[in-house]
Short mmCIF file of C-alpha atoms and ligand atoms in Angstrom, two decimals:
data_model
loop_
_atom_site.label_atom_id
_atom_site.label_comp_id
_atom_site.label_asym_id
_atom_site.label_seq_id
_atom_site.Cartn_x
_atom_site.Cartn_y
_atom_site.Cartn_z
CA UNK A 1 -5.61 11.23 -24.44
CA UNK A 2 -2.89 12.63 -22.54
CA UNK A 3 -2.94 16.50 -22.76
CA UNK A 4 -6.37 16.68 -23.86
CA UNK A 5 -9.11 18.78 -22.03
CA UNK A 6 -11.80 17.14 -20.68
CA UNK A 7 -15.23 17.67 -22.76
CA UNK A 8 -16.99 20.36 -21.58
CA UNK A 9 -14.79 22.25 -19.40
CA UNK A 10 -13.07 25.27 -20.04
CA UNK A 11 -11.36 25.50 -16.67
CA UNK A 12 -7.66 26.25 -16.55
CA UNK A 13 -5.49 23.76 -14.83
CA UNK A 14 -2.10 23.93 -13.42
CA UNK A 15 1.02 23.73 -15.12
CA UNK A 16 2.80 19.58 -15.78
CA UNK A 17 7.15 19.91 -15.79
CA UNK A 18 9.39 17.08 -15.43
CA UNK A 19 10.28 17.94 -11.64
CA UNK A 20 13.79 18.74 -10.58
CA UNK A 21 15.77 16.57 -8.37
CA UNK A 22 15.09 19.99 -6.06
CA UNK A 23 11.63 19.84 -6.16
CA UNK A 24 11.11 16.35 -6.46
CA UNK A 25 12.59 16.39 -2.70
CA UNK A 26 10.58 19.15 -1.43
CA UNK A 27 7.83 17.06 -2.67
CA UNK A 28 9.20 13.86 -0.63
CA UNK A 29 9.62 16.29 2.44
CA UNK A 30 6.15 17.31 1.89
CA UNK A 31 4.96 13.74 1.76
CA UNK A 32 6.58 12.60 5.36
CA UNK A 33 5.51 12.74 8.35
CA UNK A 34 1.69 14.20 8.85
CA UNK A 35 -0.77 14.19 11.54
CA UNK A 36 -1.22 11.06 13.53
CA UNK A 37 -4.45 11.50 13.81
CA UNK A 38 -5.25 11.85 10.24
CA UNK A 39 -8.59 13.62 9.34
CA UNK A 40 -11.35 15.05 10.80
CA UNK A 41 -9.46 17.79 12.54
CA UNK A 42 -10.59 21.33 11.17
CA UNK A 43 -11.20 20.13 7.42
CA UNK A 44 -9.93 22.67 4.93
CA UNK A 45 -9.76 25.68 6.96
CA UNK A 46 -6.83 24.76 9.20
CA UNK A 47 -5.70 21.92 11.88
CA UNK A 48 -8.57 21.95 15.22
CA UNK A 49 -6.70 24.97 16.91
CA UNK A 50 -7.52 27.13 14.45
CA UNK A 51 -4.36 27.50 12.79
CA UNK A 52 -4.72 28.60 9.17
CA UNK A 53 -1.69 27.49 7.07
CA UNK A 54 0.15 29.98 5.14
CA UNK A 55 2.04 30.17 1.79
CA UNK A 56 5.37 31.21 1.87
CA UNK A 57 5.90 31.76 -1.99
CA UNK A 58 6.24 35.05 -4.08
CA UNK A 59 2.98 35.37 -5.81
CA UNK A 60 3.70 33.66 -9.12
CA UNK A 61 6.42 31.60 -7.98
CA UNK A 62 6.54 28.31 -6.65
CA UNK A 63 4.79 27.10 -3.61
CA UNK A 64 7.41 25.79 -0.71
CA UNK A 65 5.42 25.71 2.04
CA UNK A 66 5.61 22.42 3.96
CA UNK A 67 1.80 23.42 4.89
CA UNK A 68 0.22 23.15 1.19
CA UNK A 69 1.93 19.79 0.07
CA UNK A 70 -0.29 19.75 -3.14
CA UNK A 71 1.38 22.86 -4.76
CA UNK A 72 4.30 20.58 -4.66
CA UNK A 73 2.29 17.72 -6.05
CA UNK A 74 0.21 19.82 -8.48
CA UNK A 75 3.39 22.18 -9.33
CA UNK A 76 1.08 25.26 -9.64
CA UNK A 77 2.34 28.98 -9.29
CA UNK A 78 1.38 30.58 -6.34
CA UNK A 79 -0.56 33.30 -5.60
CA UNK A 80 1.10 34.12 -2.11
CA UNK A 81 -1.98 34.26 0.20
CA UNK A 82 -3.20 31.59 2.48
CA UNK A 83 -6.12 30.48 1.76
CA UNK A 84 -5.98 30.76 -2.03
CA UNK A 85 -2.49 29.24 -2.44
CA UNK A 86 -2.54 27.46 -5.79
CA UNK A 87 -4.76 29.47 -7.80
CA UNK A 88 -6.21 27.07 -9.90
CA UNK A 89 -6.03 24.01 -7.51
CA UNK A 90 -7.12 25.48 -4.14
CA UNK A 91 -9.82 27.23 -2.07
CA UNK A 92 -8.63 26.25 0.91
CA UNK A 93 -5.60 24.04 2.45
CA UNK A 94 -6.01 20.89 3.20
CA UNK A 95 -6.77 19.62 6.51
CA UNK A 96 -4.47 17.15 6.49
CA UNK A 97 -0.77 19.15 5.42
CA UNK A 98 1.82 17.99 6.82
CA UNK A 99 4.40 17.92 9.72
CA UNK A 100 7.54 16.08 9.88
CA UNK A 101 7.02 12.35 10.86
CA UNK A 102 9.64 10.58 13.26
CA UNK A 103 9.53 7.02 10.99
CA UNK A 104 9.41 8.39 7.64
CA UNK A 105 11.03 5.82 4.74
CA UNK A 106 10.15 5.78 1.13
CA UNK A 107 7.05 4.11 0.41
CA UNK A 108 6.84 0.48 -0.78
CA UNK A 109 4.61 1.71 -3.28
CA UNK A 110 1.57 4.36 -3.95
CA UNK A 111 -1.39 3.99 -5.36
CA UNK A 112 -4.19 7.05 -6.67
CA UNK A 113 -7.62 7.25 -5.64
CA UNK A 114 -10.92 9.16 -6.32
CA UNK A 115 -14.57 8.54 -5.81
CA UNK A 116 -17.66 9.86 -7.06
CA UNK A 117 -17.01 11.56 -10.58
CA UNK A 118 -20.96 11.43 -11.55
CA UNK A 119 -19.73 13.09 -14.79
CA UNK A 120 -22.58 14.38 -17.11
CA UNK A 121 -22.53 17.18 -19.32
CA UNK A 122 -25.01 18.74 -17.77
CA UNK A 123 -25.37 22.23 -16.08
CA UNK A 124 -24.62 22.31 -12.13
CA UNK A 125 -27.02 20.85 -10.08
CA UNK A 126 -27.83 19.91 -6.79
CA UNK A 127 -28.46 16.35 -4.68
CA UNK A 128 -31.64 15.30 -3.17
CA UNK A 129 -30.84 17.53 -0.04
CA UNK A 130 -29.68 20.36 -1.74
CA UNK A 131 -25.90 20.11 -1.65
CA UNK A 132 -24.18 21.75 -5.29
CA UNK A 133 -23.31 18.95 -7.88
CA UNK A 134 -20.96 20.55 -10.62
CA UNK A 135 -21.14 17.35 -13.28
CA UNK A 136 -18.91 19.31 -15.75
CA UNK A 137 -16.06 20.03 -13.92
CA UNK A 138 -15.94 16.29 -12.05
CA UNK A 139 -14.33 15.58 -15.36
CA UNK A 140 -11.81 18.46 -14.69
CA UNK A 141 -10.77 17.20 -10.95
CA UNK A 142 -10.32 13.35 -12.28
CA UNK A 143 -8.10 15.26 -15.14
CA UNK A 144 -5.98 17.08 -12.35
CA UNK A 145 -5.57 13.73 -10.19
CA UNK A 146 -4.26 11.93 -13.24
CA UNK A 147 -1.58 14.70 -13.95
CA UNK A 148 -0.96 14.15 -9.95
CA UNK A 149 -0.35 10.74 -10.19
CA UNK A 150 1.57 10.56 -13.51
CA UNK A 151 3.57 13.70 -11.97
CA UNK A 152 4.45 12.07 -8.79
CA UNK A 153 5.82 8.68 -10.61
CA UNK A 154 5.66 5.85 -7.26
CA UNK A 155 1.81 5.50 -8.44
CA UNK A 156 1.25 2.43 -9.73
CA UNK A 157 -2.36 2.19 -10.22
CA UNK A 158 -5.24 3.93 -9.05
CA UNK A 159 -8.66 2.90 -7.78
CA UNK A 160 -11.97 5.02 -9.11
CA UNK A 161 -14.53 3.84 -6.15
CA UNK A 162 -17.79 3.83 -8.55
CA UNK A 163 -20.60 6.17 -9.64
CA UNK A 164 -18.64 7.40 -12.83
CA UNK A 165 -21.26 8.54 -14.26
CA UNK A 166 -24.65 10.36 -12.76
CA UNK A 167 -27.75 9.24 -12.99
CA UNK A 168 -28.96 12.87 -14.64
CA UNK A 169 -26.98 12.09 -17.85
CA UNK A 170 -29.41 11.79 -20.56
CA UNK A 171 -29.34 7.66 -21.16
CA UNK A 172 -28.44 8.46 -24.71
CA UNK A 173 -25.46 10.30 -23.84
CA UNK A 174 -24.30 7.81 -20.96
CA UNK A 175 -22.58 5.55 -22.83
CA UNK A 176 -20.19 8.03 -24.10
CA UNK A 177 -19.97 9.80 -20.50
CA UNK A 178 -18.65 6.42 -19.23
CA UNK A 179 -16.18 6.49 -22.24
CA UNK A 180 -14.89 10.12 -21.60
CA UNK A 181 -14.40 9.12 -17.60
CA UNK A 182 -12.51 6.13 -18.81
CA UNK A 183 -10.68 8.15 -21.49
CA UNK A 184 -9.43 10.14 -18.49
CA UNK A 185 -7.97 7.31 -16.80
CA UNK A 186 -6.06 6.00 -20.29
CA UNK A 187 -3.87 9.20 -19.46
CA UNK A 188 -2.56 7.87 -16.12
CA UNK A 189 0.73 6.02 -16.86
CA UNK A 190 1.66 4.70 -13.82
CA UNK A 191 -0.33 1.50 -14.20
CA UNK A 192 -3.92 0.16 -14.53
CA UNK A 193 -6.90 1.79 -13.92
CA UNK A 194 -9.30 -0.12 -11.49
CA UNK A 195 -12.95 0.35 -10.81
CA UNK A 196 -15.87 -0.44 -9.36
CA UNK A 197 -19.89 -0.15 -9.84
CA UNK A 198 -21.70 2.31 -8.19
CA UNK A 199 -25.53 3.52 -8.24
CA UNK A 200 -25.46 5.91 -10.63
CA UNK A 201 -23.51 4.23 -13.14
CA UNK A 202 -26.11 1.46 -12.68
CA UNK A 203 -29.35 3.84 -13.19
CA UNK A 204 -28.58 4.30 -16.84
CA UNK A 205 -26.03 1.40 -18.08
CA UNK A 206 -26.64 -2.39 -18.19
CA UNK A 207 -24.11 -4.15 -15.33
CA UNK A 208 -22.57 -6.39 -17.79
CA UNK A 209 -21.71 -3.37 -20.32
CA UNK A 210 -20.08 -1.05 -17.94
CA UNK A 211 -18.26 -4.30 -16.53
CA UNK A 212 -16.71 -4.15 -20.30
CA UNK A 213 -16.19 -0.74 -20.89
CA UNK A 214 -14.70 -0.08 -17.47
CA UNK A 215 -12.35 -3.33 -18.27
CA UNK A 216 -12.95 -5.12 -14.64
CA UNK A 217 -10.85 -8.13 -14.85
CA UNK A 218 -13.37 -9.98 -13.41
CA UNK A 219 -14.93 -13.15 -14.40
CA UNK A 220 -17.78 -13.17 -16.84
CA UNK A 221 -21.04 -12.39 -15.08
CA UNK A 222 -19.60 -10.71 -12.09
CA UNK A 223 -18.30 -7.25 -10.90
CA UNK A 224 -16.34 -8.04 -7.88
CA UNK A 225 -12.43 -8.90 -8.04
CA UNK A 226 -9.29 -9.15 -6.86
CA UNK A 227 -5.79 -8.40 -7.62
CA UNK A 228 -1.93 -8.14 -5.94
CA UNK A 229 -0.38 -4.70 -7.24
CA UNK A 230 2.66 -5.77 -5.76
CA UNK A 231 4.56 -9.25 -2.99
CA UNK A 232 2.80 -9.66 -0.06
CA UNK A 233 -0.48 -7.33 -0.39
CA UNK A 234 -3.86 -8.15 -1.92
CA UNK A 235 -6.63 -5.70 -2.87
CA UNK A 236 -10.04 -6.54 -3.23
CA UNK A 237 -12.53 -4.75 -5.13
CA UNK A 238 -16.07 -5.76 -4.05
CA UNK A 239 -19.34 -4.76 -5.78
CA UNK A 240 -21.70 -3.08 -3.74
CA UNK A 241 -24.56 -3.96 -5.55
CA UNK A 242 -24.85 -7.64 -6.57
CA UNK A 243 -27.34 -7.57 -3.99
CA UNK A 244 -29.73 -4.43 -4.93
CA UNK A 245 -32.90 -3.55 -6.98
CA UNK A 246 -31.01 -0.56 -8.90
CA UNK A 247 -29.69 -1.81 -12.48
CA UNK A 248 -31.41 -4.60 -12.89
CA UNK A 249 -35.20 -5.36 -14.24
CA UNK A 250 -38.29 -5.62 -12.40
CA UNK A 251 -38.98 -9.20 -13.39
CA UNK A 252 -35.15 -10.17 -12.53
CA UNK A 253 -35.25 -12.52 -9.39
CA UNK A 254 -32.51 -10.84 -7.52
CA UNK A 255 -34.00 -7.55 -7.78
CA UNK A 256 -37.48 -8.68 -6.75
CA UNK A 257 -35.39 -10.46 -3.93
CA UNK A 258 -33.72 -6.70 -3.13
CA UNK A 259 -37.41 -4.95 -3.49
CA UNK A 260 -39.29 -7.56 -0.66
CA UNK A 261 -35.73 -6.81 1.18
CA UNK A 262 -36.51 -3.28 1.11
CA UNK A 263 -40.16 -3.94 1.39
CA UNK A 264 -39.45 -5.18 5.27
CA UNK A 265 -37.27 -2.52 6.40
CA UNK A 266 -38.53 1.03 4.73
CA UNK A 267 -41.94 1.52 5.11
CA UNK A 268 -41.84 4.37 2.74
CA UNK A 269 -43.85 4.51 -0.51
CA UNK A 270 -40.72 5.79 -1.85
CA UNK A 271 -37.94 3.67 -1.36
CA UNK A 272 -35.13 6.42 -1.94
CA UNK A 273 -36.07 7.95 1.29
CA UNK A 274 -35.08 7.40 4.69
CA UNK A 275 -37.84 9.18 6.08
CA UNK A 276 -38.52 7.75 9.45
CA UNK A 277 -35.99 5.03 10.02
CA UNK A 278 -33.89 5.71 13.10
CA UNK A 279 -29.91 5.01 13.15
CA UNK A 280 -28.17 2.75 11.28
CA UNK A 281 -31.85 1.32 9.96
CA UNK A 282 -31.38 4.39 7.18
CA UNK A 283 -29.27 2.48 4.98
CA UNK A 284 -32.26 0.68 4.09
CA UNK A 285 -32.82 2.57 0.69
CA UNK A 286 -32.75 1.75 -2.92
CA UNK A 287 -29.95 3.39 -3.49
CA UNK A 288 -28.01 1.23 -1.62
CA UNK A 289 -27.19 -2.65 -1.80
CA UNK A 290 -25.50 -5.18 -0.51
CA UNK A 291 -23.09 -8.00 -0.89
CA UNK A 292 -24.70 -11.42 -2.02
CA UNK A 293 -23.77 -14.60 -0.59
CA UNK A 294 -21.65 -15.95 -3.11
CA UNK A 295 -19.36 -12.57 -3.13
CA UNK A 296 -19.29 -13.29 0.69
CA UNK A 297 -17.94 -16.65 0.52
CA UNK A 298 -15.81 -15.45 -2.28
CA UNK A 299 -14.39 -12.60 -0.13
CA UNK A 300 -13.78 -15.02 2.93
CA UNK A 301 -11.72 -16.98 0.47
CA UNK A 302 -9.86 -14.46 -0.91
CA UNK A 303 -9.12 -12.97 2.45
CA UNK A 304 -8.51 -16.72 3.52
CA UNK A 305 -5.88 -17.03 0.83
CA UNK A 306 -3.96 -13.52 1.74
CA UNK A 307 -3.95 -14.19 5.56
CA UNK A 308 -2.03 -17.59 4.64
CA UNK A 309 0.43 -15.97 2.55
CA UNK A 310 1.00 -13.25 5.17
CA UNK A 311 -0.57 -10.71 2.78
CA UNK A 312 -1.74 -7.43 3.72
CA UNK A 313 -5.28 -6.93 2.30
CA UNK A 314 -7.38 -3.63 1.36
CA UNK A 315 -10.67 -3.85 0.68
CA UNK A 316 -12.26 -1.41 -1.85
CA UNK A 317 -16.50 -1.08 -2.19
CA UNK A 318 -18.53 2.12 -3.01
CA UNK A 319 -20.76 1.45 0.25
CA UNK A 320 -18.74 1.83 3.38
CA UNK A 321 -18.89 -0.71 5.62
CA UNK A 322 -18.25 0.86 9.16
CA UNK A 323 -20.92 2.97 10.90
CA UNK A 324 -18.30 5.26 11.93
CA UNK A 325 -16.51 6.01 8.46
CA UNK A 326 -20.17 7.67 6.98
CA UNK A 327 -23.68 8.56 7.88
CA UNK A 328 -26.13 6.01 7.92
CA UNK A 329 -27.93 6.29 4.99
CA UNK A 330 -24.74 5.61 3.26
CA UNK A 331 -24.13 2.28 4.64
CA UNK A 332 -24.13 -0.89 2.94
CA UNK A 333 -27.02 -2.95 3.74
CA UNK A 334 -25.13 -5.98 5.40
CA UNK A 335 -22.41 -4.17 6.22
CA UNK A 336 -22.29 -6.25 9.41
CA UNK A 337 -21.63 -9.36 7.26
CA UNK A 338 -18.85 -8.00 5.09
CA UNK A 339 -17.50 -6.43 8.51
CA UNK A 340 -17.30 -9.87 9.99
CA UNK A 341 -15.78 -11.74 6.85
CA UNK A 342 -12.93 -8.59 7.38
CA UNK A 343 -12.40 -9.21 11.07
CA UNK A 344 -12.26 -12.81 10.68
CA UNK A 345 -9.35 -11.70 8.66
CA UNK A 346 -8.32 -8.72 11.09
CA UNK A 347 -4.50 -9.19 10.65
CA UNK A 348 -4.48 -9.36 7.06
CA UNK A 349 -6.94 -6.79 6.27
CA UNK A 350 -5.52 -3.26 6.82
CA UNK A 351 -8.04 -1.05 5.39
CA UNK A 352 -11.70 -0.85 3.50
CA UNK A 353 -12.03 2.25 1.80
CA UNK A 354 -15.20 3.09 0.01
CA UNK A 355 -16.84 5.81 -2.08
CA UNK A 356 -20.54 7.20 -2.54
CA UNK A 357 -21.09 9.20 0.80
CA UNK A 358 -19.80 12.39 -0.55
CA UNK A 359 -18.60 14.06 2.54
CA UNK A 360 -16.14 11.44 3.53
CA UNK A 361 -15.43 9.44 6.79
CA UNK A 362 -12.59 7.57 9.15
CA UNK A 363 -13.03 5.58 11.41
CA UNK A 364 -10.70 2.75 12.88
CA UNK A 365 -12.90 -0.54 14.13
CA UNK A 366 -11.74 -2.88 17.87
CA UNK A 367 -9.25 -4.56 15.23
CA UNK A 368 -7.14 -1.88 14.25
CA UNK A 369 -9.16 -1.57 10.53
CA UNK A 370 -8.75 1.02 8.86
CA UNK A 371 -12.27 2.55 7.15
CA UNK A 372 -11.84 5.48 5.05
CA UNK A 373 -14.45 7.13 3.32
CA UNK A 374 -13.30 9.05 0.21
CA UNK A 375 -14.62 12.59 -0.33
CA UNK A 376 -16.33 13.31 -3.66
CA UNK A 377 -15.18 14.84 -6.96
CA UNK A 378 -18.06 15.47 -8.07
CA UNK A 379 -18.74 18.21 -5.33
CA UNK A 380 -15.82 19.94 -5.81
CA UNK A 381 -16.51 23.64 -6.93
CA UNK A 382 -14.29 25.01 -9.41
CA UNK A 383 -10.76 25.71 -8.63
CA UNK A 384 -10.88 23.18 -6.03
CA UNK A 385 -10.28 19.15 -6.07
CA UNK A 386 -10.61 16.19 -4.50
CA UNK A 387 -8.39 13.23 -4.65
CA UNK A 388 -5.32 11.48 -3.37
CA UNK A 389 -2.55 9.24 -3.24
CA UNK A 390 -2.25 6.25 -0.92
CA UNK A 391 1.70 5.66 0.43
CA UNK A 392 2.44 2.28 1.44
CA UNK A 393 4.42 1.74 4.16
CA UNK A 394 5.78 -1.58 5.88
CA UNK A 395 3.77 0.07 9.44
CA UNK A 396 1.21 2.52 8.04
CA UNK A 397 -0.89 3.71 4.73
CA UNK A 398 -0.72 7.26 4.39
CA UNK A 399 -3.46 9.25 2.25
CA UNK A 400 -1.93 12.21 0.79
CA UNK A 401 -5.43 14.28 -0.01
CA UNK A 402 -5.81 17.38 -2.64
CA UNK A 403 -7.91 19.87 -1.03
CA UNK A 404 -11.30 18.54 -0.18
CA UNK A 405 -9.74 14.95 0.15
CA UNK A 406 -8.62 15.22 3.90
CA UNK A 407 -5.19 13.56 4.47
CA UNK A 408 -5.37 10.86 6.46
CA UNK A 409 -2.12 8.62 8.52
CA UNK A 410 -3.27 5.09 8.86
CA UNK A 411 -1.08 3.59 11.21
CA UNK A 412 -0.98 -0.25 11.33
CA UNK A 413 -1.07 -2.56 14.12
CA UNK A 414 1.93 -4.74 14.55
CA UNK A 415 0.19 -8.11 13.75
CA UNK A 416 -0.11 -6.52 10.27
CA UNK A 417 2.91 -4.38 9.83
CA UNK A 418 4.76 -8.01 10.85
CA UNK A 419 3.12 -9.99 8.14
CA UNK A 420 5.19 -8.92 5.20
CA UNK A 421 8.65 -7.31 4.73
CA UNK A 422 8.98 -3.70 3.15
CA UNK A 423 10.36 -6.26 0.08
CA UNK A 424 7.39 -8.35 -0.14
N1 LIG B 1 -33.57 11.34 0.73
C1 LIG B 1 -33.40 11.00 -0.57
C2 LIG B 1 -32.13 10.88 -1.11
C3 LIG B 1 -31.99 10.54 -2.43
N2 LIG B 1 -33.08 10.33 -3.17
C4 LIG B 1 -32.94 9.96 -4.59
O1 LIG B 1 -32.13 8.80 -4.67
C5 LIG B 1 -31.33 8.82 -5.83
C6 LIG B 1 -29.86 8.71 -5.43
O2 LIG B 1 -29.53 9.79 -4.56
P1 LIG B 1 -28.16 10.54 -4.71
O3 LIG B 1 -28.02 11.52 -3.60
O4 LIG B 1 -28.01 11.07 -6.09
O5 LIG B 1 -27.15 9.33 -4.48
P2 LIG B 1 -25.58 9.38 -4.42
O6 LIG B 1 -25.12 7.98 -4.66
O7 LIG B 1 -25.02 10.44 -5.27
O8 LIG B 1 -25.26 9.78 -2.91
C7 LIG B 1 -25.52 8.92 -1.87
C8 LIG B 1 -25.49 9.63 -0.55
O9 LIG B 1 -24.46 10.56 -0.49
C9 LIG B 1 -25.36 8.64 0.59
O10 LIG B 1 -25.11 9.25 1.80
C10 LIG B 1 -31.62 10.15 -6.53
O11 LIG B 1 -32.57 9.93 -7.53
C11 LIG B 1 -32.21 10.98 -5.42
O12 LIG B 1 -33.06 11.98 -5.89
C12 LIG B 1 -34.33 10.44 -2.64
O13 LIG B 1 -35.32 10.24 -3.32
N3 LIG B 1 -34.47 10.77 -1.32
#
């Protein structure tokens, strides 16, 4: 419910106002321009040569510099240092801040994202490999992107990229972790709330109820759909898993299918572990999955159908599906195929953007295809966030990241940015 804190987390959050036309265009002139090379440059401590953005507010008052757009965004009072700018939102600016852009316009549209909430309420933990999980306050950073969105008002829906919910939730108490994640959302007003399956919502939930509570509009017995936010572009939301052994049972033929998969390619005992596979050949894990045939020749349809319409398509999966936009053991396990089906479609598909490797990733593949690995929530420490807002542009999408979510300027190639007016 809008206004509401999140269960199990006392941490404060900043302030929500109506903006002022003022602000509202300091916001804007935040929001143009930004680096053309989007992220990977310096992330969150300043651009490659060092430089360390600085706050040019009183302490207390309003942020205005162009260099922290989310104070704008987030509206927070200031506390006048670098590095600390936004007390409640930010340990550090984000990598991707802006500078003036040459073909700034007003977006066509926007849309929010965020990946990887793994909410439990649970105590802080840590992955596999040691790196901090804070479960409680993932439900405190999806709270803060909501306010973004609603706050900013061009969003018109946002896209959760999967694992809602962790696999450490007790599977008594997952059920009603899904339903406070999904409570969350309900506050964003700009439009629907769209999501996708990831492992750990799988470990402890049956496919077909989360499908339900998580309102896919798929049809029934699938997790994979698609939808047109607004003329002339298509999003596609795929599901990473139809082809895995995770949520399903032992005896069920696609997971024994999955397991003599695995079987062939890990030759660990242990089938979580990557131990010993080389390259790309570590995405060969249980925890990952892959795209069944069906959903392939679905896709290629789909993608077959936007290209003739001279949509512009974005495709949306928890597994990445470019070497280049995440480490290997978060690949997709035919990430080749679903690669193909999207250059087959290279001038209608703009961009695949993905979840689940927690660090985040961009690459652009031979075609001009955008792959954008979204940095995770649920690794945010307190005080700090990660999420964004995707701009739409007739010649580029432009992620607009909070903190740990580097910003990112996807520019389009002209085969794509010709396929559909700024109109639709
Ligand atoms: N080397 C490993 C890594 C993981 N596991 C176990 O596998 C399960 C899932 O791992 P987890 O890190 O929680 O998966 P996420 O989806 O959150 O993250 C995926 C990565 O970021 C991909 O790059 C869990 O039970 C781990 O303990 C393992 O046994 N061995």
């Amino acid at each position: 419910m809008e206004g509401d804190e999140p269960a199990g987390n006392n941490e404060r959050r900043g302030t929500e106002h109506s903006p002022s036309g003022a602000q509202r265009g300091l916001r804007r002139a935040a929001a143009r321009g930004g680096r053309r090379k989007g992220m990977g440059e310096g992330r969150g401590g300043g651009d490659a040569m060092g430089f360390v953005p600085r706050c040019d507010a009183r302490p207390g008052g309003w942020c205005r510099s162009l260099w922290a757009s989310h104070c704008h965004l987030m509206r927070t009072a200031c506390s006048g240092r670098s590095i600390s700018c936004g007390r409640l939102m930010l340990a550090r600016p984000n990598a991707g801040a802006v500078r003036p852009s040459a073909s700034a316009t007003e977006p066509i549209f926007s849309f929010g994202v965020i990946a990887d909430v793994q909410y439990a309420d649970i105590p802080d933990g840590r992955s596999f490999l040691g790196v901090p999980r804070y479960y409680r306050h993932s439900l405190a950073v999806l709270w803060r992107a909501v306010r973004s969105w609603n706050a900013h008002g061009g969003v018109r829906f946002c896209v959760n990229f999967g694992d809602i919910v962790d696999g450490f939730c007790p599977r008594d108490r997952s059920l009603a972790a899904v339903r406070a994640v999904v409570r969350e959302f309900d506050g964003f007003r700009g439009g629907p709330a769209y999501h996708m399956l990831g492992n750990h919502c799988l470990y402890n939930l049956p496919r077909s109820e989360l499908v339900s509570e998580l309102r896919m509009p798929s049809p029934p017995g699938r997790a994979y759909y698609d939808f047109s936010p607004w003329p002339g572009y298509r999003f596609v939301v795929l599901d990473a898993y139809d082809f895995s052994a995770v949520g399903r049972a032992r005896g069920d033929p696609v997971a024994a299918a999955a397991r003599r998969f695995l079987e062939a390619r890990n030759p660990n005992r242990d089938k979580n572990s990557p131990s010993g596979l080389e390259g790309a050949a570590r995405r060969f894990v249980m925890f990952n999955g892959g795209v069944g045939g069906a959903q392939l020749r679905w896709l290629d349809g789909v993608l077959r159908g936007a290209a003739a319409r001279r949509e512009k398509a974005v495709v949306c999966s928890h597994l990445p599906v470019h070497p280049g936009a995440a480490s290997p053991t978060g690949l997709m396990w035919n990430y080749e195929e679903v690669a193909a089906v999207v250059r087959r479609h290279g001038g209608c598909v703009v961009a695949c953007l993905a979840g689940h490797d927690h660090k985040g990733g961009y690459a652009v593949d031979d075609r001009g295809v955008h792959h954008r690995t979204l940095e995770a929530a649920l690794e945010c420490p307190p005080g700090t966030d990660a999420f964004g807002r995707v701009e739409v542009y007739p010649d580029r999408l432009r992620l607009v990241g909070s903190d740990r979510m580097a910003s990112t300027e996807m520019l389009l190639n002209s085969s794509s940015s010709d396929s559909v007016s700024s109109t639709g």
